[in-house]
Each structure stands twice: as structure tokens, then as C-alpha cells.
XYZ file of N, CA and C in Angstrom:
570
model
N 109.256 182.335 68.248
C 109.743 182.704 66.932
C 109.002 181.870 65.892
N 108.408 182.525 64.924
C 107.646 181.836 63.880
C 108.600 181.280 62.822
N 108.288 180.094 62.362
C 109.104 179.471 61.321
C 108.698 179.998 59.950
N 109.705 180.229 59.081
C 109.398 180.643 57.714
C 108.894 179.433 56.942
N 107.891 179.659 56.102
C 107.349 178.538 55.331
C 108.082 178.361 54.014
N 108.825 179.394 53.535
C 109.606 179.275 52.308
C 110.856 180.123 52.467
N 112.035 179.508 52.227
C 113.291 180.222 52.388
C 114.046 180.189 51.071
N 114.401 181.380 50.525
C 115.232 181.486 49.322
C 116.673 181.373 49.767
N 117.367 180.318 49.325
C 118.746 180.113 49.725
C 119.711 181.016 48.955
N 119.230 181.694 47.902
C 120.069 182.618 47.149
C 121.111 181.940 46.290
N 120.945 180.662 46.029
C 121.896 179.917 45.206
C 121.222 179.608 43.881
N 121.859 180.079 42.790
C 121.293 179.841 41.464
C 121.387 178.359 41.159
N 120.283 177.784 40.735
C 120.229 176.345 40.489
C 120.855 175.958 39.156
N 120.840 176.871 38.180
C 121.373 176.554 36.854
C 122.179 177.735 36.340
N 123.280 177.435 35.658
C 124.056 178.474 34.998
C 123.467 178.789 33.632
N 123.994 179.806 32.945
C 123.477 180.140 31.609
C 123.799 179.036 30.614
N 122.954 178.895 29.608
C 123.148 177.866 28.584
C 124.336 178.249 27.712
N 125.238 177.313 27.537
C 126.415 177.555 26.705
C 126.106 177.367 25.227
N 127.027 177.846 24.379
C 126.873 177.694 22.931
C 127.174 176.254 22.543
N 126.497 175.788 21.493
C 126.773 174.458 20.978
C 128.170 174.432 20.363
N 128.902 173.374 20.620
C 130.231 173.222 20.037
C 130.148 172.708 18.612
N 131.282 172.779 17.907
C 131.341 172.292 16.523
C 131.410 170.773 16.526
N 130.858 170.188 15.488
C 130.959 168.747 15.320
C 132.380 168.403 14.884
N 132.777 167.159 15.050
C 134.096 166.719 14.605
C 134.230 166.910 13.093
N 133.160 166.706 12.370
C 133.175 166.895 10.907
C 133.475 168.358 10.586
N 132.828 169.313 11.299
C 133.050 170.732 11.047
C 134.486 171.127 11.382
N 135.034 170.589 12.481
C 136.429 170.858 12.836
C 137.344 170.363 11.726
N 137.048 169.209 11.160
C 137.831 168.632 10.051
C 137.797 169.564 8.850
N 136.605 170.077 8.528
C 136.480 171.018 7.405
C 137.260 172.304 7.694
N 137.181 172.809 8.940
C 137.882 174.039 9.320
C 139.399 173.889 9.206
N 139.890 172.671 9.227
C 141.325 172.427 9.099
C 141.762 172.391 7.635
N 140.859 172.696 6.713
C 141.201 172.765 5.295
C 140.860 171.529 4.499
N 140.199 170.565 5.121
C 139.804 169.354 4.401
C 138.508 169.619 3.650
N 138.308 168.880 2.571
C 137.083 168.990 1.781
C 136.445 167.622 1.678
N 135.125 167.610 1.585
C 134.435 166.354 1.371
C 133.170 166.249 2.196
N 132.480 165.137 1.968
C 131.226 164.881 2.678
C 131.521 164.249 4.044
N 130.467 164.058 4.815
C 130.643 163.373 6.097
C 131.159 161.960 5.887
N 130.748 161.308 4.809
C 131.247 159.962 4.495
C 132.749 160.024 4.223
N 133.202 161.097 3.513
C 134.644 161.268 3.265
C 135.389 161.457 4.589
N 134.790 162.239 5.491
C 135.394 162.476 6.806
C 135.542 161.161 7.574
N 134.480 160.329 7.569
C 134.526 159.055 8.283
C 135.598 158.133 7.701
N 135.763 158.161 6.355
C 136.823 157.355 5.736
C 138.190 157.885 6.139
N 138.310 159.217 6.260
C 139.598 159.835 6.565
C 140.079 159.504 7.977
N 139.153 159.307 8.890
C 139.575 159.033 10.270
C 139.737 157.542 10.553
N 139.380 156.704 9.580
C 139.524 155.264 9.764
C 140.930 154.854 9.341
N 141.626 154.161 10.215
C 142.976 153.708 9.906
C 142.960 152.551 8.930
N 144.141 152.293 8.371
C 144.284 151.170 7.441
C 144.345 149.872 8.234
N 143.886 148.811 7.600
C 143.935 147.495 8.222
C 145.380 147.027 8.218
N 145.856 146.638 9.393
C 147.231 146.166 9.505
C 147.353 144.709 9.114
N 148.608 144.296 8.939
C 148.887 142.901 8.607
C 148.677 142.040 9.850
N 148.254 140.807 9.623
C 148.143 139.873 10.742
C 149.538 139.565 11.261
N 149.683 139.560 12.558
C 150.966 139.218 13.161
C 151.134 137.718 13.254
N 152.354 137.298 13.578
C 152.625 135.876 13.744
C 152.050 135.392 15.068
N 151.668 134.143 15.090
C 151.191 133.552 16.339
C 152.393 133.333 17.249
N 152.150 133.098 18.503
C 153.230 132.817 19.443
C 153.992 131.563 19.019
N 153.292 130.593 18.455
C 153.939 129.367 17.964
C 154.889 129.702 16.826
N 154.430 130.559 15.883
C 155.292 130.949 14.761
C 156.517 131.732 15.248
N 156.346 132.582 16.249
C 157.471 133.316 16.833
C 158.463 132.333 17.466
N 157.954 131.286 18.099
C 158.784 130.268 18.736
C 159.622 129.544 17.684
N 158.985 129.173 16.538
C 159.717 128.527 15.440
C 160.769 129.467 14.859
N 160.406 130.758 14.688
C 161.331 131.744 14.129
C 162.541 131.947 15.036
N 162.393 131.662 16.321
C 163.498 131.800 17.266
C 164.430 130.589 17.229
N 164.184 129.654 16.305
C 165.082 128.511 16.143
C 164.603 127.234 16.790
N 163.403 127.222 17.354
C 162.872 126.013 17.972
C 162.220 125.140 16.915
N 162.096 123.850 17.194
C 161.451 122.919 16.277
C 160.410 122.111 17.030
N 159.356 121.737 16.316
C 158.349 120.892 16.925
C 156.945 121.323 16.560
N 155.996 120.597 17.102
C 154.583 120.869 16.850
C 154.079 121.926 17.838
N 152.841 122.328 17.630
C 152.236 123.263 18.590
C 152.169 122.638 19.978
N 151.966 121.329 20.042
C 151.953 120.641 21.338
C 153.323 120.749 22.013
N 154.418 120.631 21.190
C 155.760 120.807 21.743
C 155.945 122.226 22.264
N 155.434 123.189 21.490
C 155.534 124.595 21.894
C 154.818 124.811 23.233
N 153.580 124.297 23.337
C 152.816 124.471 24.576
C 153.511 123.801 25.756
N 154.102 122.627 25.523
C 154.810 121.930 26.587
C 156.042 122.721 27.029
N 156.649 123.469 26.077
C 157.850 124.240 26.422
C 157.530 125.426 27.324
N 156.264 125.828 27.379
C 155.874 126.962 28.207
C 155.750 126.608 29.681
N 155.653 125.320 29.960
C 155.471 124.875 31.340
C 156.830 124.588 31.955
N 157.133 125.232 33.038
C 158.408 125.024 33.715
C 158.403 123.771 34.557
N 159.571 123.399 35.013
C 159.714 122.240 35.889
C 159.219 122.603 37.284
N 158.705 121.634 38.021
C 158.277 121.927 39.394
C 159.464 122.381 40.242
N 159.203 123.318 41.118
C 160.249 123.800 42.016
C 160.484 122.833 43.162
N 161.585 123.049 43.875
C 161.914 122.213 45.026
C 160.980 122.570 46.184
N 160.569 121.579 46.956
C 159.732 121.885 48.125
C 160.504 122.763 49.107
N 159.790 123.655 49.752
C 160.414 124.514 50.756
C 160.695 123.743 52.035
N 161.587 124.303 52.849
C 161.926 123.664 54.114
C 160.790 123.856 55.108
N 160.620 122.864 55.949
C 159.613 122.980 57.014
C 160.073 124.035 58.012
N 159.137 124.808 58.484
C 159.455 125.797 59.500
C 159.612 125.138 60.862
N 160.184 125.893 61.777
C 160.362 125.382 63.140
C 158.999 125.215 63.802
N 158.878 124.183 64.590
C 157.622 123.926 65.290
C 157.414 124.974 66.374
N 156.228 125.524 66.401
C 155.897 126.504 67.424
C 155.525 125.826 68.727
N 155.447 126.626 69.771
C 155.082 126.036 71.071
C 153.624 125.565 71.046
N 153.350 124.557 71.819
C 151.983 124.026 71.889
C 151.062 125.087 72.490
N 149.925 125.252 71.890
C 148.957 126.213 72.393
C 148.131 125.620 73.531
N 147.557 126.510 74.315
C 146.685 126.072 75.403
C 145.245 126.283 74.977
N 144.400 125.371 75.305
C 142.982 125.553 75.068
C 142.413 126.535 76.088
N 141.221 127.021 75.821
C 140.577 127.922 76.769
C 140.045 127.088 77.920
N 140.637 127.302 79.080
C 140.264 126.525 80.244
C 140.405 127.422 81.472
N 139.342 127.560 82.230
C 139.386 128.325 83.477
C 139.994 127.416 84.531
N 141.205 127.773 85.016
C 141.895 126.893 85.969
C 141.512 127.164 87.419
N 140.924 128.332 87.700
C 140.564 128.657 89.089
C 139.525 129.757 89.063
N 138.659 129.775 90.068
C 137.716 130.878 90.246
C 137.987 131.527 91.597
N 137.737 132.829 91.646
C 137.931 133.616 92.867
C 136.645 134.372 93.167
N 136.373 134.659 94.428
C 135.154 135.385 94.771
C 135.238 136.891 94.461
N 136.461 137.423 94.254
C 136.604 138.845 93.937
C 137.950 139.085 93.271
N 138.089 140.234 92.642
C 139.350 140.611 92.008
C 140.429 140.783 93.075
N 140.065 141.361 94.211
C 141.038 141.558 95.294
C 141.617 140.223 95.764
N 140.761 139.216 95.943
C 141.256 137.906 96.383
C 142.095 137.243 95.299
N 141.725 137.430 94.026
C 142.524 136.889 92.928
C 143.932 137.482 92.985
N 144.015 138.814 93.095
C 145.318 139.472 93.119
C 146.144 139.059 94.336
N 145.495 138.803 95.456
C 146.210 138.423 96.676
C 146.704 136.981 96.634
N 146.007 136.103 95.885
C 146.305 134.674 95.972
C 146.895 134.036 94.715
N 146.815 134.683 93.549
C 147.147 133.938 92.328
C 148.593 133.449 92.298
N 149.545 134.209 92.855
C 150.949 133.784 92.830
C 151.147 132.516 93.658
N 150.485 132.425 94.797
C 150.639 131.243 95.647
C 149.795 130.074 95.150
N 148.850 130.335 94.249
C 147.992 129.268 93.711
C 148.607 128.598 92.479
N 149.845 128.947 92.135
C 150.544 128.361 90.983
C 149.789 128.554 89.664
N 149.287 129.743 89.459
C 148.650 130.063 88.176
C 149.779 130.269 87.163
N 149.805 129.467 86.100
C 150.893 129.514 85.112
C 150.646 130.610 84.068
N 151.717 131.021 83.405
C 151.640 132.003 82.327
C 150.620 131.533 81.284
N 149.677 132.408 80.933
C 148.660 132.087 79.929
C 147.434 131.383 80.470
N 147.415 131.042 81.764
C 146.238 130.394 82.351
C 145.127 131.423 82.578
N 143.886 130.951 82.466
C 142.721 131.808 82.660
C 142.082 131.535 84.025
N 141.607 132.613 84.663
C 140.836 132.498 85.898
C 139.577 133.347 85.725
N 138.587 133.108 86.568
C 137.335 133.867 86.490
C 136.914 134.287 87.887
N 136.093 135.329 87.909
C 135.520 135.794 89.169
C 134.110 135.220 89.270
N 133.847 134.494 90.362
C 132.527 133.914 90.618
C 132.053 134.486 91.946
N 131.484 135.661 91.898
C 131.078 136.380 93.113
C 129.890 135.715 93.782
N 129.856 135.796 95.107
C 128.726 135.261 95.872
C 127.471 136.087 95.619
N 127.641 137.338 95.204
C 126.493 138.216 94.948
C 125.961 138.081 93.522
N 126.577 137.241 92.699
C 126.092 136.980 91.350
C 126.072 138.220 90.472
N 125.012 138.355 89.699
C 124.895 139.433 88.717
C 124.886 140.806 89.349
N 124.587 140.910 90.623
C 124.582 142.207 91.305
C 125.995 142.763 91.471
N 127.004 141.902 91.427
C 128.400 142.313 91.606
C 128.992 142.625 90.231
N 129.497 143.839 90.001
C 130.054 144.180 88.684
C 131.292 143.368 88.326
N 131.961 142.743 89.293
C 133.135 141.915 89.003
C 132.754 140.502 88.577
N 131.524 140.091 88.838
C 131.098 138.723 88.554
C 131.264 138.405 87.069
N 131.777 137.211 86.755
C 131.940 136.660 85.410
C 133.031 137.362 84.602
N 133.936 138.084 85.270
C 135.087 138.647 84.561
C 136.147 137.562 84.416
N 136.831 137.557 83.249
C 137.864 136.570 82.972
C 139.210 137.291 82.904
N 140.215 136.716 83.553
C 141.574 137.265 83.577
C 142.543 136.198 83.098
N 143.719 136.644 82.604
C 144.766 135.720 82.183
C 146.076 136.164 82.830
N 146.864 135.182 83.289
C 148.169 135.536 83.858
C 149.078 135.980 82.722
N 149.653 137.165 82.901
C 150.576 137.731 81.936
C 151.733 138.322 82.737
N 152.853 137.606 82.771
C 153.978 138.055 83.585
C 153.633 137.907 85.056
N 153.816 138.991 85.811
C 153.568 138.949 87.256
C 152.250 139.583 87.647
N 151.313 139.612 86.733
C 150.009 140.185 87.061
C 148.919 139.454 86.286
N 147.700 139.754 86.650
C 146.545 139.192 85.954
C 145.985 140.260 85.031
N 145.816 139.915 83.769
C 145.346 140.857 82.760
C 143.863 140.596 82.478
N 143.047 141.658 82.567
C 141.614 141.521 82.282
C 141.439 141.156 80.813
N 140.604 140.152 80.528
C 140.358 139.705 79.157
C 138.952 140.076 78.702
N 137.931 139.651 79.449
C 136.559 139.872 79.008
C 135.602 139.729 80.180
N 134.457 140.387 80.061
C 133.381 140.230 81.039
C 132.315 139.362 80.374
N 132.089 138.178 80.891
C 131.131 137.238 80.300
C 129.730 137.337 80.896
N 129.523 138.305 81.781
C 128.254 138.346 82.504
C 127.084 138.774 81.634
N 127.307 139.670 80.733
C 126.187 140.204 79.959
C 125.210 140.932 80.839
N 125.695 141.461 81.954
C 124.822 142.136 82.925
C 124.196 143.376 82.319
N 122.969 143.657 82.720
C 122.268 144.855 82.277
C 122.847 146.057 82.978
N 123.098 147.096 82.214
C 123.646 148.315 82.791
C 122.609 149.069 83.603
N 123.085 150.021 84.366
C 122.207 150.847 85.193
C 121.459 151.807 84.277
N 120.162 151.939 84.492
C 119.365 152.831 83.661
C 119.609 154.265 84.094
N 119.847 155.111 83.117
C 120.086 156.515 83.390
C 118.787 157.270 83.605
N 118.904 158.533 84.019
C 117.703 159.338 84.243
C 117.013 159.691 82.924
N 115.729 159.968 83.008
C 114.952 160.345 81.832
C 115.394 161.742 81.405
N 115.641 161.913 80.126
C 116.062 163.213 79.612
C 114.891 164.153 79.412
N 115.218 165.437 79.217
C 114.191 166.450 78.980
C 113.599 166.265 77.589
N 112.349 166.641 77.445
C 111.691 166.577 76.144
C 112.307 167.631 75.230
N 112.651 167.223 74.023
C 113.282 168.137 73.065
C 112.267 169.081 72.447
N 112.814 170.105 71.764
C 111.954 171.081 71.100
C 111.282 170.443 69.890
N 110.152 171.000 69.512
C 109.436 170.533 68.339
C 110.275 170.834 67.107
N 110.408 169.866 66.224
C 111.222 170.030 65.024
C 110.382 170.335 63.802
N 111.057 170.798 62.769
C 110.395 171.118 61.505
C 111.128 170.392 60.390
N 110.400 170.028 59.335
C 110.994 169.377 58.178
C 110.821 170.277 56.967
N 111.931 170.541 56.298
C 111.924 171.356 55.084
C 112.310 170.483 53.900
N 111.782 170.833 52.708
C 112.088 170.096 51.490
C 112.675 171.072 50.475
N 113.849 170.730 49.863
C 114.434 171.627 48.866
C 113.703 171.524 47.522
N 113.695 172.634 46.772
C 113.140 172.636 45.427
C 113.701 173.840 44.680
N 113.564 173.848 43.355
C 113.996 174.974 42.529
C 112.756 175.794 42.210
N 112.788 177.069 42.597
C 111.632 177.942 42.404
C 111.659 178.556 41.006
N 110.586 179.284 40.664
C 110.478 179.920 39.356
C 111.572 180.963 39.134
N 112.142 181.515 40.212
C 113.209 182.506 40.046
C 114.553 181.855 39.717
N 114.608 180.481 39.634
C 115.827 179.762 39.282
C 116.732 179.480 40.461
N 116.350 179.884 41.672
C 117.157 179.652 42.867
C 116.659 178.435 43.628
N 117.555 177.864 44.418
C 117.166 176.803 45.345
C 116.398 177.442 46.501
N 115.281 176.827 46.865
C 114.470 177.237 48.013
C 114.251 175.997 48.872
N 113.833 176.210 50.105
C 113.332 175.116 50.938
C 111.989 175.553 51.481
N 111.047 174.621 51.476
C 109.708 174.957 51.991
C 109.392 174.073 53.185
N 108.641 174.637 54.116
C 108.213 173.924 55.311
C 107.204 172.854 54.905
N 107.534 171.598 55.256
C 106.657 170.487 54.895
C 105.855 170.051 56.102
N 106.539 169.808 57.227
C 105.816 169.400 58.444
C 106.421 170.103 59.640
N 105.603 170.289 60.614
C 106.030 170.808 61.901
C 105.699 169.746 62.916
N 106.728 168.956 63.333
C 106.512 167.819 64.241
C 106.242 168.290 65.652
């Protein structure tokens, strides 16, 4: 099947040009106002308001007495009471491998009789080393079982089979053509 070198997507890139809207000055005139643009600008400008009282002046007006320093000091509250100390939590355990096993099966068979405590970590140290997928796995006692935590081996995974070669791809680039529609043209055939 031959690839098309130019495809009309049939989508108009631009709509028709709209009419220019009226200026704010023209809308003002249409509302029955008369005058120049300078008159219009004066008409939309509000009057300057009176300066309000400062927070200090409001404080005095509320019946307080003193200097601005007294006013500023009045804004600062007294320190609060210290909160109560919380209950002490249980002591944490550091990360420590308390036992190693040659396999997961042996760990599961022996950990209860080996006095592995709740939260203790154990590791698998296989005789086959990196060739054994269980090697360097870390477990933690959780209740009556050992819970897998992490594999520290960093072992390389098995390489999968080589895949089939994919089909040759094409690259198209969008553009707006003279007809006003979006098109895409063939740029490269990889």
C-alpha cells in the first residue's frame, strides 16, 4: 500500500473574520451621553475618597489611650501555656539481620524454633549465590509468619527473546494549506 504524501484532514483552520466591536467611548455615546473622549474618560473616573483613619486612630476612638508603641504592644497576645507531653512510644528497633537461612523453605520450617522475635529481620543466604532467585531476600517476622520485605540482590533478570522487526514508519508534519484546511504532508519514510 502506497503512502499518501499529502492528506487533507477536512478541518477548517480558521473561522470567518468577525465584525469589529464598538469602543467603550462609542457605547457611552450610544447611551445618550455627549462629549469628547476626554469627557468620557473623566466620566468613568471615580471621585477621590477621604483618607480613612489609621488602625492606631481607630484604637484611640475605641476608648484606648497611649502612644503608637502602646497600640502595637496591645496587638501582641500573651504566650500560651505549654502543651502536655505525649505518651512515650515503644522503643524502635534498628535494622539488624538476626539470622540467615539457606532457603525460604528452611526459614519457614525453623524460624519459630529459632526464637525470631516480632519485628526481627532475617535474610536468605543461598549456597548458589546470585544464581538462586531467593538469594539476598529480606523477611521480617510479623505475627506467626515471615513477611517478605525486599530483595537486596540486584540480580540481573533473564533476557527475553529477540522481538520481530517492526514495520517501516512514516513521519507526517501538519500545516495549513492554501485552501484554509489543516493538511499533513509526508516528511520522512523511516
